[in-house]
CSV table of C-alpha atoms in Angstrom, one decimal:
chain,number,residue,atom,x,y,z
A,27,MET,CA,6.6,111.1,27.4
A,28,SER,CA,2.9,111.6,28.0
A,29,VAL,CA,3.0,109.3,31.1
A,30,SER,CA,5.9,111.3,32.6
A,31,VAL,CA,4.1,114.6,32.1
A,32,LEU,CA,0.9,113.3,33.8
A,33,LEU,CA,3.0,112.0,36.7
A,34,LEU,CA,4.7,115.4,37.0
A,35,LEU,CA,1.4,117.3,36.9
A,36,SER,CA,-0.1,115.0,39.6
A,37,ALA,CA,2.9,115.4,41.8
A,38,GLY,CA,2.6,119.2,41.3
A,39,ALA,CA,-1.0,119.2,42.4
A,40,ALA,CA,-0.1,117.1,45.5
A,41,ALA,CA,2.7,119.5,46.4
A,42,GLN,CA,0.1,122.3,46.6
A,43,THR,CA,-2.3,120.5,48.9
A,44,GLU,CA,-0.2,118.3,51.2
A,45,ALA,CA,1.3,120.0,54.3
A,46,SER,CA,1.9,119.3,58.0
A,47,PRO,CA,0.0,121.4,60.5
A,48,GLU,CA,3.1,122.8,62.2
A,49,HIS,CA,4.1,124.7,59.1
A,50,GLY,CA,1.2,127.2,59.3
A,51,ALA,CA,-1.6,128.3,56.9
A,52,GLU,CA,0.6,128.6,53.8
A,53,GLU,CA,1.5,124.9,53.9
A,54,ALA,CA,-2.0,123.8,54.9
A,55,GLY,CA,-3.4,124.3,51.4
A,56,LYS,CA,-3.3,128.0,51.1
A,57,THR,CA,-1.0,128.8,48.3
A,58,PRO,CA,0.8,132.2,48.6
A,59,PRO,CA,-0.4,134.8,46.0
A,60,GLU,CA,2.8,134.6,43.9
A,61,HIS,CA,2.1,130.9,43.5
A,62,ASP,CA,-1.5,131.1,42.4
A,63,ALA,CA,-1.7,128.7,39.4
A,64,THR,CA,-4.2,130.6,37.3
A,65,GLU,CA,-2.5,134.0,37.8
A,66,LEU,CA,0.9,132.4,37.1
A,67,SER,CA,-0.5,130.9,33.9
A,68,LYS,CA,-1.7,134.3,32.7
A,69,ALA,CA,1.7,135.8,33.6
A,70,THR,CA,3.6,133.3,31.5
A,71,GLN,CA,1.5,134.2,28.5
A,72,ASN,CA,2.5,137.9,28.7
A,73,PRO,CA,5.8,138.3,26.8
A,74,VAL,CA,6.6,141.6,28.6
A,75,GLY,CA,5.4,140.8,32.1
A,76,ASP,CA,7.5,141.1,35.2
A,77,LEU,CA,7.9,137.3,35.6
A,78,LEU,CA,11.4,135.8,35.4
A,79,SER,CA,11.0,132.6,33.5
A,80,VAL,CA,13.4,130.0,32.0
A,81,PRO,CA,11.5,128.1,29.1
A,82,PHE,CA,12.9,125.2,27.2
A,83,GLN,CA,11.0,124.8,23.9
A,84,PHE,CA,11.3,121.4,22.1
A,85,ASN,CA,10.2,121.4,18.5
A,86,PHE,CA,10.0,118.3,16.3
A,87,ASN,CA,9.6,119.2,12.6
A,88,THR,CA,8.6,116.6,10.1
A,89,GLY,CA,6.8,116.0,6.7
A,90,GLY,CA,6.8,118.3,3.7
A,91,GLY,CA,10.2,118.8,2.3
A,92,LEU,CA,11.7,116.7,5.1
A,93,GLU,CA,9.5,113.7,4.2
A,94,ASP,CA,10.0,111.1,7.0
A,95,ARG,CA,13.0,112.8,8.5
A,96,THR,CA,12.9,115.0,11.6
A,97,PHE,CA,14.5,118.4,12.2
A,98,PHE,CA,14.8,118.9,15.9
A,99,LEU,CA,15.1,122.4,17.4
A,100,LEU,CA,15.5,123.1,21.1
A,101,ASN,CA,15.1,126.8,21.9
A,102,PHE,CA,16.4,127.9,25.3
A,103,GLN,CA,14.5,131.2,25.9
A,104,PRO,CA,15.2,132.9,29.3
A,105,VAL,CA,13.1,136.0,30.0
A,106,ILE,CA,14.6,138.5,32.4
A,107,PRO,CA,12.6,141.6,33.6
A,108,ILE,CA,14.7,144.5,34.7
A,109,LYS,CA,13.2,147.4,36.7
A,110,LEU,CA,14.5,150.6,35.3
A,111,SER,CA,12.3,153.0,37.3
A,112,SER,CA,8.9,153.1,39.0
A,113,ASN,CA,7.4,153.7,35.6
A,114,TRP,CA,9.5,151.5,33.2
A,115,ASN,CA,10.7,148.0,32.8
A,116,LEU,CA,13.2,146.5,30.4
A,117,ILE,CA,12.4,142.9,29.4
A,118,ALA,CA,15.3,140.9,28.0
A,119,ARG,CA,14.2,137.9,25.9
A,120,SER,CA,17.0,135.6,24.6
A,121,ILE,CA,16.6,132.8,22.1
A,122,VAL,CA,19.4,130.3,22.0
A,123,PRO,CA,18.7,127.6,19.3
A,124,LEU,CA,20.2,124.1,19.6
A,125,ILE,CA,19.8,122.1,16.4
A,126,ASP,CA,19.8,118.4,15.4
A,127,ALA,CA,19.3,118.5,11.6
A,128,PRO,CA,19.0,115.6,9.1
A,129,GLY,CA,21.8,115.3,6.5
A,130,PRO,CA,22.4,113.1,3.4
A,131,GLU,CA,22.3,109.3,3.6
A,132,GLY,CA,21.1,109.3,7.2
A,133,THR,CA,23.7,111.6,8.7
A,134,ARG,CA,22.8,114.2,11.3
A,135,PHE,CA,24.3,117.7,12.0
A,136,ARG,CA,24.2,119.0,15.5
A,137,GLY,CA,25.1,122.4,16.9
A,138,MET,CA,23.9,125.9,17.6
A,139,GLY,CA,21.9,128.3,15.4
A,140,ASP,CA,22.1,132.1,15.4
A,141,VAL,CA,21.3,133.6,18.8
A,142,GLN,CA,18.7,136.3,19.0
A,143,GLU,CA,18.3,139.0,21.7
A,144,GLN,CA,15.1,141.0,22.1
A,145,LEU,CA,14.8,144.0,24.3
A,146,PHE,CA,11.4,145.5,25.2
A,147,PHE,CA,10.9,148.8,27.0
A,148,ALA,CA,7.5,148.5,28.6
A,149,PRO,CA,5.5,150.5,31.1
A,150,ALA,CA,5.7,149.1,34.6
A,151,LYS,CA,1.9,149.7,35.2
A,152,SER,CA,-0.3,149.2,32.2
A,153,GLY,CA,-3.5,147.5,33.3
A,154,GLY,CA,-5.2,145.2,30.9
A,155,PHE,CA,-3.6,146.7,27.8
A,156,ILE,CA,0.1,146.1,27.7
A,157,TRP,CA,2.7,147.1,25.1
A,158,GLY,CA,6.5,147.1,24.6
A,159,LEU,CA,8.9,148.3,22.0
A,160,GLY,CA,12.6,147.8,21.4
A,161,PRO,CA,15.4,146.4,19.3
A,162,VAL,CA,16.1,142.8,18.2
A,163,LEU,CA,19.7,141.6,17.4
A,164,SER,CA,20.7,138.4,15.6
A,165,LEU,CA,24.3,137.1,16.2
A,166,PRO,CA,26.2,134.9,13.7
A,167,THR,CA,26.7,132.0,16.2
A,168,ALA,CA,25.5,129.1,14.1
A,169,THR,CA,27.7,126.1,13.9
A,170,VAL,CA,25.4,124.0,11.6
A,171,ASP,CA,26.1,124.7,7.9
A,172,SER,CA,22.5,124.3,6.8
A,173,VAL,CA,21.4,127.3,9.0
A,174,ARG,CA,24.6,129.3,9.0
A,175,THR,CA,24.2,132.9,7.8
A,176,GLY,CA,27.4,134.6,8.9
A,177,SER,CA,25.3,137.8,9.4
A,178,TRP,CA,25.0,140.3,12.1
A,179,ALA,CA,21.4,141.6,11.8
A,180,ALA,CA,19.2,144.0,13.8
A,181,GLY,CA,15.8,145.7,13.6
A,182,PRO,CA,12.8,146.8,15.5
A,183,SER,CA,10.4,144.7,17.5
A,184,GLY,CA,7.1,145.3,19.3
A,185,VAL,CA,4.5,143.5,21.3
A,186,LEU,CA,0.8,144.2,22.2
A,187,VAL,CA,-1.1,142.2,24.8
A,188,VAL,CA,-4.7,142.5,26.0
A,189,MET,CA,-5.7,140.7,29.3
A,190,THR,CA,-9.3,140.5,30.1
A,191,GLY,CA,-11.0,137.9,32.3
A,192,PRO,CA,-9.7,134.5,31.3
A,193,TRP,CA,-8.3,135.7,27.9
A,194,VAL,CA,-4.7,136.7,27.1
A,195,VAL,CA,-4.5,137.8,23.5
A,196,GLY,CA,-1.8,139.6,21.6
A,197,GLY,CA,1.0,139.6,19.1
A,198,LEU,CA,4.8,140.0,18.8
A,199,ALA,CA,6.5,141.2,15.6
A,200,SER,CA,10.1,141.8,14.6
A,201,GLN,CA,12.0,142.6,11.4
A,202,LEU,CA,15.7,141.8,10.9
A,203,TRP,CA,18.1,143.2,8.3
A,204,THR,CA,21.7,142.2,7.8
A,205,PHE,CA,24.1,145.1,8.6
A,206,ALA,CA,27.4,143.2,8.5
A,207,ASP,CA,28.3,139.7,7.4
A,208,GLU,CA,31.1,137.5,5.9
A,209,GLY,CA,30.2,138.8,2.4
A,210,GLY,CA,28.2,135.9,1.0
A,211,ALA,CA,24.7,134.6,0.9
A,212,PRO,CA,22.3,134.3,2.6
A,213,ARG,CA,21.6,137.8,3.9
A,214,ILE,CA,18.9,138.2,6.6
A,215,ASN,CA,15.8,140.1,5.6
A,216,GLN,CA,13.2,138.4,7.7
A,217,LEU,CA,9.8,139.3,9.3
A,218,SER,CA,8.6,137.3,12.2
A,219,PHE,CA,5.2,137.5,13.7
A,220,GLN,CA,3.8,135.5,16.6
A,221,TYR,CA,0.1,135.9,17.5
A,222,PHE,CA,-1.1,134.2,20.7
A,223,ILE,CA,-4.6,133.4,22.0
A,224,ASN,CA,-4.9,131.9,25.4
A,225,TYR,CA,-8.1,130.9,27.3
A,226,ASN,CA,-7.4,130.2,31.0
A,227,PHE,CA,-9.4,127.7,33.0
A,228,SER,CA,-9.2,127.2,36.8
A,229,GLY,CA,-6.3,125.3,38.3
A,230,GLY,CA,-3.7,126.6,35.9
A,231,TRP,CA,-5.0,124.9,32.8
A,232,ALA,CA,-5.2,126.9,29.5
A,233,LEU,CA,-6.1,126.3,25.9
A,234,VAL,CA,-3.4,128.0,23.8
A,235,THR,CA,-2.3,128.8,20.2
A,236,ALA,CA,0.9,130.6,19.5
A,237,PRO,CA,2.1,130.0,15.9
A,238,ILE,CA,5.1,131.8,14.5
A,239,LEU,CA,4.7,133.2,11.0
A,240,THR,CA,7.8,134.2,9.1
A,241,ALA,CA,8.5,135.9,5.8
A,242,ASP,CA,12.0,135.6,4.1
A,243,TRP,CA,12.0,138.7,1.8
A,244,GLU,CA,15.2,137.4,0.1
A,245,ALA,CA,13.5,134.3,-1.2
A,246,THR,CA,11.5,134.1,-4.4
A,247,ARG,CA,7.9,135.2,-4.2
A,248,GLY,CA,6.3,131.7,-3.8
A,249,GLU,CA,8.9,130.6,-1.3
A,250,ARG,CA,8.8,133.5,1.2
A,251,TRP,CA,6.1,132.7,3.7
A,252,THR,CA,5.7,130.0,6.4
A,253,VAL,CA,2.2,130.1,8.0
A,254,PRO,CA,1.4,127.6,10.7
A,255,VAL,CA,-2.0,127.0,12.3
A,256,GLY,CA,-2.6,124.8,15.4
A,257,ILE,CA,-3.6,124.5,19.0
A,258,GLY,CA,-2.4,123.2,22.3
A,259,VAL,CA,-2.9,123.0,26.0
A,260,SER,CA,-0.8,124.2,29.0
A,261,LYS,CA,-0.7,123.5,32.7
A,262,THR,CA,0.9,125.8,35.3
A,263,THR,CA,1.5,124.2,38.7
A,264,VAL,CA,3.9,124.0,41.7
A,265,PHE,CA,6.2,121.0,42.1
A,266,ARG,CA,8.2,120.8,45.4
A,267,ARG,CA,7.6,124.6,45.9
A,268,GLN,CA,9.0,125.4,42.4
A,269,PRO,CA,6.4,127.0,40.1
A,270,LEU,CA,6.6,125.7,36.5
A,271,SER,CA,4.6,125.4,33.3
A,272,LEU,CA,4.2,122.5,30.9
A,273,ALA,CA,2.6,122.8,27.4
A,274,VAL,CA,2.1,120.6,24.3
A,275,GLN,CA,1.1,122.1,20.9
A,276,TYR,CA,0.7,120.9,17.4
A,277,TYR,CA,1.0,123.1,14.2
A,278,HIS,CA,0.6,122.5,10.5
A,279,ASN,CA,2.2,124.8,7.9
A,280,VAL,CA,-0.6,125.6,5.6
A,281,VAL,CA,1.8,127.8,3.6
A,282,ARG,CA,5.5,127.0,3.4
A,283,PRO,CA,8.6,126.8,1.2
A,284,ASP,CA,9.0,123.6,-0.8
A,285,ASP,CA,11.9,122.3,1.3
A,286,ALA,CA,10.3,123.2,4.7
A,287,ALA,CA,8.6,120.9,7.2
A,288,ALA,CA,4.8,120.5,7.1
A,289,ASN,CA,4.2,119.6,10.7
A,290,GLN,CA,5.6,120.7,14.1
A,291,LEU,CA,5.0,119.1,17.5
A,292,ARG,CA,6.1,121.5,20.3
A,293,PHE,CA,6.7,120.7,24.0
A,294,VAL,CA,7.5,123.6,26.4
A,295,PHE,CA,8.9,123.2,29.9
A,296,SER,CA,9.3,126.5,31.8
A,297,LEU,CA,10.7,127.2,35.3
A,298,LEU,CA,9.0,130.2,36.8
A,299,PHE,CA,10.4,132.7,39.4
A,300,PRO,CA,7.6,135.1,40.4
A,301,ALA,CA,8.4,138.1,42.6
A,302,LYS,CA,7.2,137.7,46.1
A,303,LYS,CA,4.3,140.0,47.1
């Protein structure tokens, strides 16, 4: 996989520099503003920016309670900015989880988890300090028994982002409560908090950390929290005139429930669709 990623990055770099003279300055090495790799990289790190993106997040969870087995989670996470007025934007962030979970005696269970929809109302112009507030909704769409809740859940969510120089730093928090379900356990009462710290280098490269901390308030006291720490690297480029971002990250759960994974390897592939300037 690493060889394929390097080839893709190399091809993307070539796509930005190779051009024939008859196609003008834009194709002679002068990348249009909306395709500037460093600015695109920073835009992808802002959860409530005006960049339409289509990320695919591949998570490989192992160790801990899973021992030598692997719990695979693919999150399809489109982010769609909607201009409400000259002063306000609505950012729709969907999370569609596709699961391949280990079962007894070497069996596997494959299907969908509960879909979440986050909506953030954010100022259209906010400078280096950016914020957004809105609701989050969880739908009982799971088809895999081990993650099935049968619950409709909702709650508040909020995000704060500071962008200064090469840094993009912030956090996104949400709290979900069950308001209707099939009448059985488990009920959803979960806090989720993702902090992110990004340092952007030239050429679209960035050093990143974006762990997701969760607290299940329905669990017993010693089994509530999952707290990962880790780091990764990302690269934003243009491949055949299509802006995209690639990232690889590793996280270790320093606090976790007994049956949870200890390690997570995360690959992210994102298609980017910046607005033309």
